[in-house]
Coordinates of C-alpha atoms in Angstrom, one line a residue:
Chain A
M1186 CA -9.8 4.5 -114.3
Q1187 CA -7.6 4.9 -116.8
G1188 CA -6.5 7.6 -118.0
S1189 CA -8.1 11.1 -116.5
I1190 CA -10.5 13.5 -116.8
L1191 CA -11.0 16.0 -119.3
Y1192 CA -13.0 19.1 -117.5
C1193 CA -14.5 21.7 -119.6
G1194 CA -16.4 24.9 -118.6
D1195 CA -18.3 26.1 -115.7
T1196 CA -16.8 29.2 -116.8
E1197 CA -13.0 29.2 -115.1
L1198 CA -11.1 27.4 -112.2
N1199 CA -12.0 31.1 -110.4
G1200 CA -16.0 30.9 -111.1
A1201 CA -18.4 27.9 -111.2
A1202 CA -15.5 24.9 -112.5
S1203 CA -14.2 25.7 -108.4
Y1204 CA -17.2 23.1 -106.9
L1205 CA -16.5 20.1 -108.9
A1206 CA -12.4 20.5 -109.0
G1207 CA -12.7 21.1 -105.9
L1208 CA -14.6 17.7 -105.2
M1209 CA -11.8 16.1 -107.6
T1210 CA -9.2 17.7 -105.7
H1211 CA -10.9 16.5 -102.4
W1212 CA -10.8 12.6 -103.5
G1213 CA -7.0 13.5 -105.7
W1214 CA -8.5 12.1 -108.9
K1215 CA -6.3 13.5 -111.3
F1216 CA -7.8 16.2 -113.6
D1217 CA -7.3 18.6 -116.9
Y1218 CA -9.2 21.9 -117.3
V1219 CA -10.5 23.7 -120.2
P1220 CA -12.4 27.7 -119.1
S1221 CA -15.5 27.8 -121.3
H1222 CA -13.4 31.0 -123.6
I1223 CA -10.6 28.5 -124.5
P1224 CA -11.4 26.2 -127.9
M1225 CA -10.3 22.5 -128.0
T1226 CA -8.0 20.7 -129.1
T1227 CA -7.8 17.3 -130.4
A1228 CA -3.7 17.5 -128.2
L1229 CA -6.6 17.4 -125.3
L1230 CA -8.1 14.2 -126.2
D1231 CA -5.8 12.8 -127.9
T1232 CA -4.6 11.2 -124.2
P1233 CA -6.0 8.0 -122.5
R1234 CA -8.9 9.2 -120.9
S1235 CA -11.7 7.7 -118.4
L1236 CA -14.6 10.4 -119.1
L1237 CA -15.0 13.9 -120.7
I1238 CA -17.1 16.5 -118.8
L1239 CA -18.6 19.1 -120.4
S1240 CA -20.2 21.6 -118.4
D1241 CA -21.4 24.7 -119.5
Y1242 CA -18.9 24.7 -121.9
P1243 CA -20.3 26.3 -125.9
A1244 CA -20.6 23.6 -128.7
L1245 CA -18.7 26.8 -130.1
Q1246 CA -15.8 25.9 -128.9
F1247 CA -15.7 22.0 -130.0
S1248 CA -14.6 22.3 -133.6
R1249 CA -16.1 19.8 -136.5
D1250 CA -12.4 17.4 -136.4
C1251 CA -12.1 17.2 -131.9
Q1252 CA -15.5 16.7 -131.9
Q1253 CA -15.4 13.7 -134.6
L1254 CA -12.2 12.4 -131.8
A1255 CA -13.9 12.4 -129.3
I1256 CA -16.9 10.4 -130.1
K1257 CA -14.2 7.6 -131.4
K1258 CA -13.1 7.9 -127.7
I1259 CA -16.1 8.2 -126.7
E1260 CA -16.5 4.6 -128.7
Q1261 CA -12.9 3.3 -127.4
G1262 CA -14.8 3.2 -123.6
C1263 CA -13.9 7.4 -122.8
G1264 CA -16.9 8.4 -120.8
L1265 CA -19.6 11.6 -121.8
L1266 CA -21.5 13.6 -119.0
M1267 CA -23.3 16.3 -119.6
I1268 CA -23.8 18.7 -116.6
G1269 CA -26.5 21.1 -117.2
G1270 CA -26.9 25.4 -117.4
W1271 CA -26.7 28.1 -119.2
E1272 CA -23.6 27.1 -121.5
S1273 CA -25.2 23.5 -121.6
Y1274 CA -27.7 21.5 -124.1
H1275 CA -28.9 23.9 -125.6
G1276 CA -29.7 26.6 -123.2
L1277 CA -28.5 30.4 -123.8
G1278 CA -25.2 29.9 -125.8
G1279 CA -24.8 25.8 -125.4
D1280 CA -26.3 25.5 -128.0
W1281 CA -25.3 21.5 -128.6
D1282 CA -28.3 21.2 -130.9
G1283 CA -27.8 19.4 -134.4
T1284 CA -24.2 18.7 -133.2
M1285 CA -22.6 14.9 -133.7
L1286 CA -21.4 14.9 -129.6
G1287 CA -24.8 16.3 -128.3
S1288 CA -26.3 13.0 -131.0
I1289 CA -24.6 10.9 -128.8
L1290 CA -25.6 11.9 -125.8
P1291 CA -28.7 9.6 -123.6
V1292 CA -30.9 12.8 -124.6
D1293 CA -32.8 14.6 -127.2
I1294 CA -31.8 18.3 -127.0
Q1295 CA -34.2 20.8 -128.0
T1296 CA -33.5 23.3 -131.1
T1297 CA -35.1 26.4 -128.7
D1298 CA -33.6 27.8 -125.6
D1299 CA -34.4 24.7 -122.9
R1300 CA -34.6 26.9 -120.2
V1301 CA -36.5 26.3 -116.6
N1302 CA -36.0 27.8 -113.6
F1303 CA -38.0 26.4 -110.4
P1304 CA -38.4 30.2 -108.5
Q1305 CA -40.7 27.9 -105.7
S1306 CA -37.6 24.5 -105.8
A1307 CA -38.1 21.4 -107.0
W1308 CA -37.2 18.5 -105.6
L1309 CA -34.5 15.3 -107.0
L1310 CA -35.9 11.4 -106.6
P1311 CA -34.9 8.2 -107.9
A1312 CA -36.8 6.6 -111.4
C1313 CA -34.9 3.6 -110.4
D1314 CA -33.2 1.4 -108.6
H1315 CA -28.5 1.9 -110.4
E1316 CA -25.8 2.1 -108.8
I1317 CA -25.2 6.0 -109.3
T1318 CA -27.9 7.3 -107.3
A1319 CA -27.3 3.7 -104.2
D1320 CA -26.8 4.9 -100.4
R1321 CA -28.3 8.9 -100.6
P1322 CA -30.9 9.8 -98.7
W1323 CA -33.6 9.9 -101.2
R1324 CA -36.7 9.4 -99.9
T1325 CA -36.3 11.1 -95.7
C1326 CA -34.4 14.7 -97.7
P1327 CA -35.1 15.3 -101.0
P1328 CA -32.6 17.6 -102.7
A1329 CA -33.9 20.6 -104.1
I1330 CA -32.5 22.2 -107.6
G1331 CA -33.3 26.2 -109.0
G1332 CA -33.3 25.0 -112.6
M1333 CA -32.5 22.4 -115.4
N1334 CA -32.0 22.3 -119.2
Q1335 CA -35.5 21.1 -120.8
V1336 CA -34.9 17.4 -122.9
R1337 CA -36.3 14.3 -123.7
A1338 CA -35.1 10.8 -122.7
K1339 CA -33.9 8.7 -125.8
A1340 CA -36.0 5.4 -126.5
A1341 CA -33.0 2.8 -124.7
A1342 CA -32.1 5.5 -122.6
T1343 CA -31.9 4.7 -118.5
V1344 CA -34.2 8.2 -116.7
V1345 CA -31.7 8.0 -113.1
L1346 CA -33.6 11.1 -112.0
E1347 CA -36.7 13.6 -111.8
A1348 CA -36.7 16.2 -111.3
H1349 CA -40.9 17.3 -109.6
A1350 CA -41.9 20.6 -109.3
Y1351 CA -44.5 21.4 -107.3
A1352 CA -47.3 24.2 -106.4
V1353 CA -46.2 25.6 -102.9
K1354 CA -49.0 28.0 -101.3
S1355 CA -49.1 29.4 -99.0
A1356 CA -52.8 29.5 -96.5
E1357 CA -54.7 32.1 -94.4
R1358 CA -53.0 32.1 -91.1
Q1359 CA -55.2 30.4 -88.0
N1360 CA -55.4 31.5 -85.4
Q1361 CA -52.3 33.7 -85.6
G1362 CA -50.8 30.3 -85.4
D1363 CA -47.7 31.0 -88.6
P1364 CA -48.7 31.2 -92.4
V1365 CA -49.3 26.8 -93.8
L1366 CA -47.9 25.6 -96.9
S1367 CA -49.1 23.3 -99.2
L1368 CA -47.9 21.9 -102.3
T1369 CA -49.4 21.2 -105.6
P1370 CA -47.5 18.3 -108.2
Q1371 CA -46.9 20.4 -110.9
E1372 CA -44.9 18.1 -113.4
V1373 CA -41.9 15.5 -113.5
R1374 CA -39.0 15.9 -115.8
P1375 CA -36.4 13.7 -116.6
A1376 CA -32.8 15.2 -113.9
L1377 CA -30.9 11.9 -115.4
V1378 CA -30.5 10.2 -117.9
V1379 CA -27.6 8.1 -118.8
G1380 CA -26.3 5.1 -122.2
Q1381 CA -24.3 3.8 -124.1
H1382 CA -22.1 5.2 -127.2
G1383 CA -19.0 2.2 -128.6
T1384 CA -18.4 0.7 -125.1
G1385 CA -18.8 4.2 -123.7
R1386 CA -21.1 4.8 -121.0
T1387 CA -23.0 8.6 -121.7
A1388 CA -24.4 10.3 -118.8
S1389 CA -26.9 13.5 -119.1
F1390 CA -27.4 15.4 -115.6
L1391 CA -30.1 17.6 -116.4
S1392 CA -29.9 20.6 -113.7
D1393 CA -25.8 22.2 -112.4
V1394 CA -23.4 21.2 -110.5
A1395 CA -22.2 24.4 -109.3
P1396 CA -24.7 27.7 -108.6
H1397 CA -27.3 28.6 -108.9
W1398 CA -29.5 26.0 -110.3
V1399 CA -27.9 23.5 -108.0
G1400 CA -29.8 24.8 -105.4
G1401 CA -30.1 23.4 -102.4
L1402 CA -28.2 20.2 -103.6
V1403 CA -24.8 22.0 -102.7
D1404 CA -25.4 21.9 -99.4
W1405 CA -27.3 17.9 -99.1
G1406 CA -25.9 15.8 -96.1
L1407 CA -23.3 16.1 -93.2
P1408 CA -20.8 16.4 -92.6
R1409 CA -19.8 19.4 -94.4
V1410 CA -17.0 19.1 -97.7
T1411 CA -14.1 21.0 -97.7
G1412 CA -12.0 21.5 -100.6
Q1413 CA -9.8 23.6 -102.8
A1414 CA -8.8 23.5 -106.8
A1415 CA -4.8 24.6 -107.2
G1416 CA -5.6 28.0 -108.5
G1417 CA -9.7 28.2 -107.8
P1418 CA -11.4 29.3 -104.2
A1419 CA -12.2 26.7 -101.5
I1420 CA -15.0 25.0 -101.5
E1421 CA -17.4 23.6 -98.6
V1422 CA -20.8 21.2 -99.4
G1423 CA -22.8 19.1 -98.7
H1424 CA -21.1 15.3 -98.2
D1425 CA -24.6 13.2 -100.3
Y1426 CA -23.9 16.1 -102.6
A1427 CA -19.9 15.1 -103.5
Q1428 CA -20.6 11.6 -103.0
L1429 CA -23.6 12.2 -105.6
W1430 CA -20.9 12.8 -108.3
K1431 CA -18.9 10.9 -107.0
Q1432 CA -20.0 8.0 -107.8
L1433 CA -21.8 9.9 -110.8
L1434 CA -18.9 10.1 -112.2
S1435 CA -17.0 7.0 -111.4
W1436 CA -20.2 5.2 -112.9
T1437 CA -20.0 7.1 -116.2
A1438 CA -16.4 6.4 -116.6
A1439 CA -15.7 2.8 -116.5
S1440 CA -16.2 1.9 -120.2
G1441 CA -19.3 -1.3 -119.7
T1442 CA -23.3 -2.0 -120.6
A1443 CA -25.3 1.2 -119.2
N1444 CA -27.4 -1.3 -117.6
S1445 CA -24.4 -2.5 -114.7
Chain B
M80 CA -33.3 59.7 -103.3
Q81 CA -31.0 62.7 -101.0
G82 CA -27.0 61.7 -102.7
S83 CA -26.4 58.4 -104.3
I84 CA -25.1 54.8 -103.4
L85 CA -22.2 53.4 -102.4
Y86 CA -22.2 49.6 -102.9
C87 CA -20.1 47.6 -100.6
G88 CA -19.4 43.2 -101.1
D89 CA -20.4 40.9 -103.2
T90 CA -17.0 39.5 -104.4
E91 CA -17.0 42.1 -107.3
L92 CA -18.5 43.5 -111.0
N93 CA -18.1 40.6 -113.0
G94 CA -18.8 37.7 -109.5
A95 CA -21.8 37.5 -106.9
A96 CA -22.0 42.0 -106.6
S97 CA -23.4 41.4 -111.2
Y98 CA -26.9 41.0 -109.6
L99 CA -27.7 43.6 -107.8
A100 CA -25.4 46.3 -109.4
G101 CA -27.4 45.6 -112.4
L102 CA -30.3 45.9 -111.4
M103 CA -29.2 49.4 -110.5
T104 CA -27.9 49.9 -113.9
H105 CA -31.5 48.9 -115.0
W106 CA -33.0 50.3 -113.7
G107 CA -31.4 54.0 -114.2
W108 CA -29.8 54.8 -110.7
K109 CA -26.1 56.4 -109.8
F110 CA -24.0 53.6 -107.2
D111 CA -20.8 54.1 -106.6
Y112 CA -18.9 49.8 -106.4
V113 CA -15.9 49.4 -104.0
P114 CA -15.6 45.0 -104.5
S115 CA -15.2 42.8 -101.1
H116 CA -11.3 43.1 -101.2
I117 CA -10.9 46.4 -101.3
P118 CA -10.7 48.3 -98.0
M119 CA -13.6 51.2 -96.7
T120 CA -12.1 54.9 -97.1
T121 CA -13.6 57.9 -95.4
A122 CA -13.7 60.0 -98.9
L123 CA -15.9 57.6 -100.5
L124 CA -17.6 58.0 -97.1
D125 CA -17.2 61.5 -97.1
T126 CA -20.1 62.9 -100.4
P127 CA -23.5 63.0 -99.9
R128 CA -25.3 59.4 -99.3
S129 CA -28.5 58.0 -99.8
L130 CA -27.5 54.3 -98.7
L131 CA -25.5 51.7 -97.5
I132 CA -24.8 48.6 -99.1
L133 CA -22.9 46.1 -97.9
S134 CA -22.8 42.4 -98.5
D135 CA -20.7 39.8 -97.8
Y136 CA -18.1 43.3 -96.8
P137 CA -16.0 41.9 -94.4
A138 CA -15.8 43.8 -90.6
L139 CA -11.9 44.3 -91.4
Q140 CA -12.3 46.5 -94.5
F141 CA -14.4 49.2 -93.1
S142 CA -11.1 51.3 -90.1
R143 CA -12.6 52.1 -86.6
D144 CA -12.8 55.8 -88.6
C145 CA -14.7 55.0 -91.2
Q146 CA -17.0 53.3 -88.9
Q147 CA -17.2 56.6 -86.8
L148 CA -17.8 58.3 -90.3
A149 CA -20.7 55.4 -91.7
I150 CA -22.5 55.9 -88.2
K151 CA -22.1 59.8 -88.3
K152 CA -24.2 59.8 -91.8
I153 CA -26.9 57.1 -91.2
E154 CA -27.4 59.4 -88.5
Q155 CA -28.1 62.3 -90.2
G156 CA -29.8 60.7 -93.3
C157 CA -27.8 57.9 -95.1
G158 CA -29.7 54.5 -95.1
L159 CA -27.9 51.1 -94.1
L160 CA -28.4 47.6 -95.4
M161 CA -26.8 44.9 -94.9
I162 CA -27.3 42.1 -96.5
G163 CA -26.2 38.1 -95.6
G164 CA -24.2 36.0 -97.2
W165 CA -20.7 34.0 -95.6
E166 CA -18.7 38.0 -95.4
S167 CA -22.3 39.5 -93.8
Y168 CA -22.9 39.4 -90.7
H169 CA -20.3 36.5 -88.4
G170 CA -20.6 34.3 -91.5
L171 CA -17.4 33.0 -92.3
G172 CA -15.4 36.2 -91.8
G173 CA -17.9 38.8 -92.0
D174 CA -17.4 39.5 -88.4
W175 CA -19.4 42.2 -87.7
D176 CA -20.0 41.0 -85.1
G177 CA -19.2 43.9 -81.3
T178 CA -18.3 46.0 -84.5
M179 CA -20.4 49.7 -83.6
L180 CA -21.4 49.6 -87.5
G181 CA -22.9 46.3 -86.9
S182 CA -24.1 47.4 -83.6
I183 CA -26.3 49.8 -85.4
L184 CA -28.2 47.8 -87.9
P185 CA -31.8 46.6 -86.8
V186 CA -30.6 42.5 -85.9
D187 CA -28.5 41.4 -82.6
I188 CA -25.9 39.6 -84.8
Q189 CA -24.2 35.9 -83.3
T190 CA -20.9 36.2 -81.5
T191 CA -19.8 32.5 -83.8
D192 CA -21.0 31.0 -87.2
D193 CA -24.1 31.6 -88.6
R194 CA -25.4 30.7 -91.6
V195 CA -27.8 28.5 -92.4
N196 CA -28.0 26.1 -95.0
F197 CA -31.2 25.3 -96.4
P198 CA -30.4 21.5 -98.8
Q199 CA -34.5 21.1 -99.8
S200 CA -35.2 24.6 -99.6
A201 CA -37.4 27.6 -97.4
W202 CA -39.3 30.1 -98.4
L203 CA -40.2 33.9 -97.7
L204 CA -43.4 34.7 -95.9
P205 CA -44.6 38.3 -94.4
A206 CA -44.3 38.7 -91.3
C207 CA -46.7 42.1 -91.2
D208 CA -47.8 44.7 -94.1
H209 CA -44.8 46.8 -95.3
E210 CA -43.7 48.8 -98.5
I211 CA -41.1 46.9 -98.9
T212 CA -42.9 44.5 -99.1
A213 CA -46.6 45.4 -101.4
D214 CA -47.9 44.0 -104.1
R215 CA -45.8 40.6 -104.3
P216 CA -48.1 37.6 -104.8
W217 CA -46.5 36.1 -101.5
R218 CA -49.3 34.0 -101.5
T219 CA -49.7 32.2 -104.3
C220 CA -46.2 32.0 -104.9
P221 CA -44.1 32.1 -101.9
P222 CA -41.0 31.8 -103.3
A223 CA -37.5 29.9 -101.5
I224 CA -33.9 30.9 -100.5
G225 CA -31.1 28.6 -100.0
G226 CA -30.3 30.3 -96.9
M227 CA -29.4 33.1 -94.4
N228 CA -27.3 34.2 -91.0
Q229 CA -29.6 33.6 -88.4
V230 CA -29.4 36.3 -86.6
R231 CA -32.7 37.8 -82.9
A232 CA -34.5 40.7 -84.4
K233 CA -33.5 43.9 -81.5
A234 CA -37.0 44.7 -79.0
A235 CA -37.8 47.7 -81.1
A236 CA -36.9 46.6 -84.5
T237 CA -40.0 45.6 -87.1
V238 CA -40.0 42.0 -89.0
V239 CA -40.9 42.6 -92.1
L240 CA -40.2 38.6 -93.5
E241 CA -39.7 35.9 -92.0
A242 CA -37.9 32.1 -93.0
H243 CA -40.3 29.6 -93.9
A244 CA -38.2 25.6 -93.0
Y245 CA -40.0 22.1 -93.6
A246 CA -39.0 19.0 -93.6
V247 CA -39.7 17.3 -97.0
K248 CA -40.4 14.0 -97.1
S249 CA -41.0 11.8 -100.2
A250 CA -44.0 8.7 -99.3
E251 CA -43.8 4.9 -101.1
R252 CA -44.9 4.6 -104.7
Q253 CA -49.1 4.5 -104.9
N254 CA -49.9 2.3 -107.9
Q255 CA -46.9 2.8 -109.6
G256 CA -47.9 6.9 -109.7
D257 CA -45.5 9.5 -108.8
P258 CA -44.1 9.9 -105.4
V259 CA -45.8 12.2 -103.0
L260 CA -44.5 14.6 -101.8
S261 CA -44.7 16.5 -98.2
L262 CA -44.0 19.2 -95.9
T263 CA -43.8 18.7 -92.0
P264 CA -43.1 22.5 -90.2
Q265 CA -40.0 22.5 -88.6
E266 CA -38.3 26.5 -87.7
V267 CA -39.3 30.2 -89.3
R268 CA -36.2 32.5 -88.7
P269 CA -35.9 36.5 -89.2
A270 CA -35.6 37.3 -92.7
L271 CA -36.0 40.8 -93.3
V272 CA -35.8 43.0 -90.5
V273 CA -35.9 47.2 -90.4
G274 CA -35.1 50.2 -88.2
Q275 CA -34.0 53.3 -87.6
H276 CA -30.3 55.1 -86.1
G277 CA -31.1 58.4 -85.9
T278 CA -33.0 60.1 -88.7
G279 CA -31.4 57.0 -91.1
R280 CA -33.1 53.9 -92.0
T281 CA -32.4 50.8 -91.4
A282 CA -32.3 47.1 -92.8
S283 CA -31.0 43.4 -92.4
F284 CA -31.7 41.5 -95.0
L285 CA -30.2 37.9 -93.4
S286 CA -30.7 35.7 -97.1
D287 CA -28.6 36.8 -100.3
V288 CA -28.8 39.4 -103.6
A289 CA -26.6 36.7 -105.3
P290 CA -26.1 32.5 -105.8
H291 CA -26.1 30.7 -103.9
W292 CA -28.1 31.4 -100.8
V293 CA -30.2 33.6 -103.0
G294 CA -32.3 30.1 -104.2
G295 CA -34.9 30.2 -106.5
L296 CA -35.8 34.1 -105.4
V297 CA -33.7 35.0 -108.3
D298 CA -36.1 33.6 -110.9
W299 CA -39.1 35.0 -109.0
G300 CA -42.0 35.9 -111.4
L301 CA -42.2 37.6 -114.9
P302 CA -41.5 39.0 -117.4
R303 CA -37.5 38.1 -117.0
V304 CA -35.3 41.8 -116.3
T305 CA -32.5 42.6 -117.7
G306 CA -29.0 44.7 -116.8
Q307 CA -26.3 44.8 -116.8
A308 CA -23.4 46.8 -115.3
A309 CA -20.5 48.6 -117.2
G310 CA -17.4 45.6 -115.5
G311 CA -19.7 42.9 -115.5
P312 CA -21.8 40.3 -116.4
A313 CA -25.3 40.7 -117.8
I314 CA -27.5 39.4 -115.5
E315 CA -31.0 38.0 -116.1
V316 CA -33.8 37.9 -112.9
G317 CA -36.7 37.4 -112.0
H318 CA -39.5 40.6 -112.4
D319 CA -40.3 39.8 -108.3
Y320 CA -37.0 40.0 -107.1
A321 CA -36.2 42.6 -109.3
Q322 CA -38.9 44.6 -107.3
L323 CA -38.4 43.0 -104.0
W324 CA -35.0 45.1 -104.9
K325 CA -36.3 48.1 -105.0
Q326 CA -39.0 48.5 -102.8
L327 CA -36.3 47.3 -100.6
L328 CA -33.6 49.9 -101.3
S329 CA -36.0 52.8 -102.1
W330 CA -37.5 52.6 -98.2
T331 CA -34.3 51.9 -96.8
A332 CA -33.1 55.4 -98.3
A333 CA -36.1 57.5 -97.9
S334 CA -34.7 58.5 -94.4
G335 CA -37.5 59.0 -92.2
T336 CA -39.3 57.3 -89.2
A337 CA -39.0 52.9 -89.8
N338 CA -42.7 52.8 -89.5
S339 CA -44.2 54.4 -92.2

C-alpha cells in the first residue's frame, strides 16, 4: 500500500473500534485512528493515505473543507470504505446523505432512517465472483448478520455481496421429537458494493464490522484469530471474518479500476 | 418484589451493562450496580435484596465470605440469576466452576472453556410451558442468538428454553434466480434452566443479554423500546426481548417453588 490507513469511528479503541484496529495490528498494518467523537482535521488527511475508513463516524465531524480534501485524495488514488452502523450512511445520527463525501460512495444513501434489524438473522452470499470474497466458504457456511443500513447500489457500481433475509418458523413437535425450523425467503439487499472515483476505489459495506449488527460473521471460521491494538482490549474473532476484512481493505486501498 | 436488585457485571454502565440497566430504568425498577472490575462487598449483599444478577462478573471478584453471605440470602428467598458470557460460568475468565455460589445454580458448570459460537446463528425455542416464556412469538418468530456457554442442566432443574443450532447451506442458483438456503439440524443445548435453593429461585441463562452473543434476540419484536440508565448511553431494543427479560427477572426475584 502507498501511504497509511486513516480509520475513523466505531466509538473508540476501547469500544467497537477494538475489532478492526485489533485486526490491523495483528496484520502489522500501520494506521492512524480517530474516535467517533473527535472532529476530522485537514492535517490528518493531508498526508500520504492508502485508505480512508469511515465506520460509525458521523458526517457532522467532517467539515466541508475536510470533505473536499478527502475527495481530492480519493481522486488521486486513496481508497474510501464506509462500513455500516447506526452512525453510518443515514442511520440514527450518521447523516451522510446529501454530503459531498457521501455522494462519491457507490450507493445512494436514504434521506430517512435506513436501519434494518434481523432478529432472526440474514445471511451474506456473493452476488458475483470478486477477489474481495475469494476463497471463503460462502456455499457451505454462509455467515449470519444481525442488521444493516438499507441503500440502493448506483447503476455503475458492482454488488459483491447480498444479504438474504428469511423468515424462520417453528413447526409443531412431531412424535415428541425436536421442533423443526423452516426458512421462507423474504428479501435480498445489497451488503457490499464497490465502485471508483477518479483513480481511487470506493466500497460500501452495509452491515457492521463490530457487534451488534456484525452478528455471527465475527465468529466465522477457524482457527480463532486474536489481536490487540495499542489502547484497546484484546479481541478474538473467526479466521474467515478476519480474511474477509483483509481482502476488502486490501482491494479498496489498491488504486486501479474497480473491476480488477 | 421484596428488596432491591443487585446487578453485577457486563463490564460497566457505559458498556454492555447499558442494556439491562437501561431496561430496569425503563420499567422504573430500583437496582444497585457493580461493574465487572469492582469486587463484591458484604455491605452490598447485607441489605434486603429480591434478586442477585451475575452477568460477566468474574468469580474472582466474589470472596468466600461474600459467597457465603449471598447463599444465605438466597436460602432466605433472594433470587439468583446468572447470565452467560465470556466472564460467566467457566467462559474465558468467568471461573465459576468449583465455587460455592456457582454450585447452587441449576446447571453443572464445565471445568474447561465452555464458550460456543454460532457463526450462522442458533434459535431459541421453549422446552416446556413456563410463565417466563409466556406470550412471546416463539413459533412464528423464534429469535436468533450468536453464542452461549455450554452447560448440563441438573437432574432436578427445569429446562425452559433450548438453543437449536442448524447448519445453513446455500444451493446453486437455479435458472439465475436467488440462491436457496437450506437448514440441517445440528445440536440442541439448554439455554435457560431454572431451579431453587432454599426458598430462593435460581436461573441460568446461557446466552447473553448484550452483544455479541445476544444476537438477533436484542431486536426481537416491535415496537422498539428505549431506555437509559443514569451513567449509561441510551439503548433501543425490541419489545419481545424486553418482555422476556422482564418476565425472567420477575419470576426469579419472586421467592416460592420453582414449578409455579
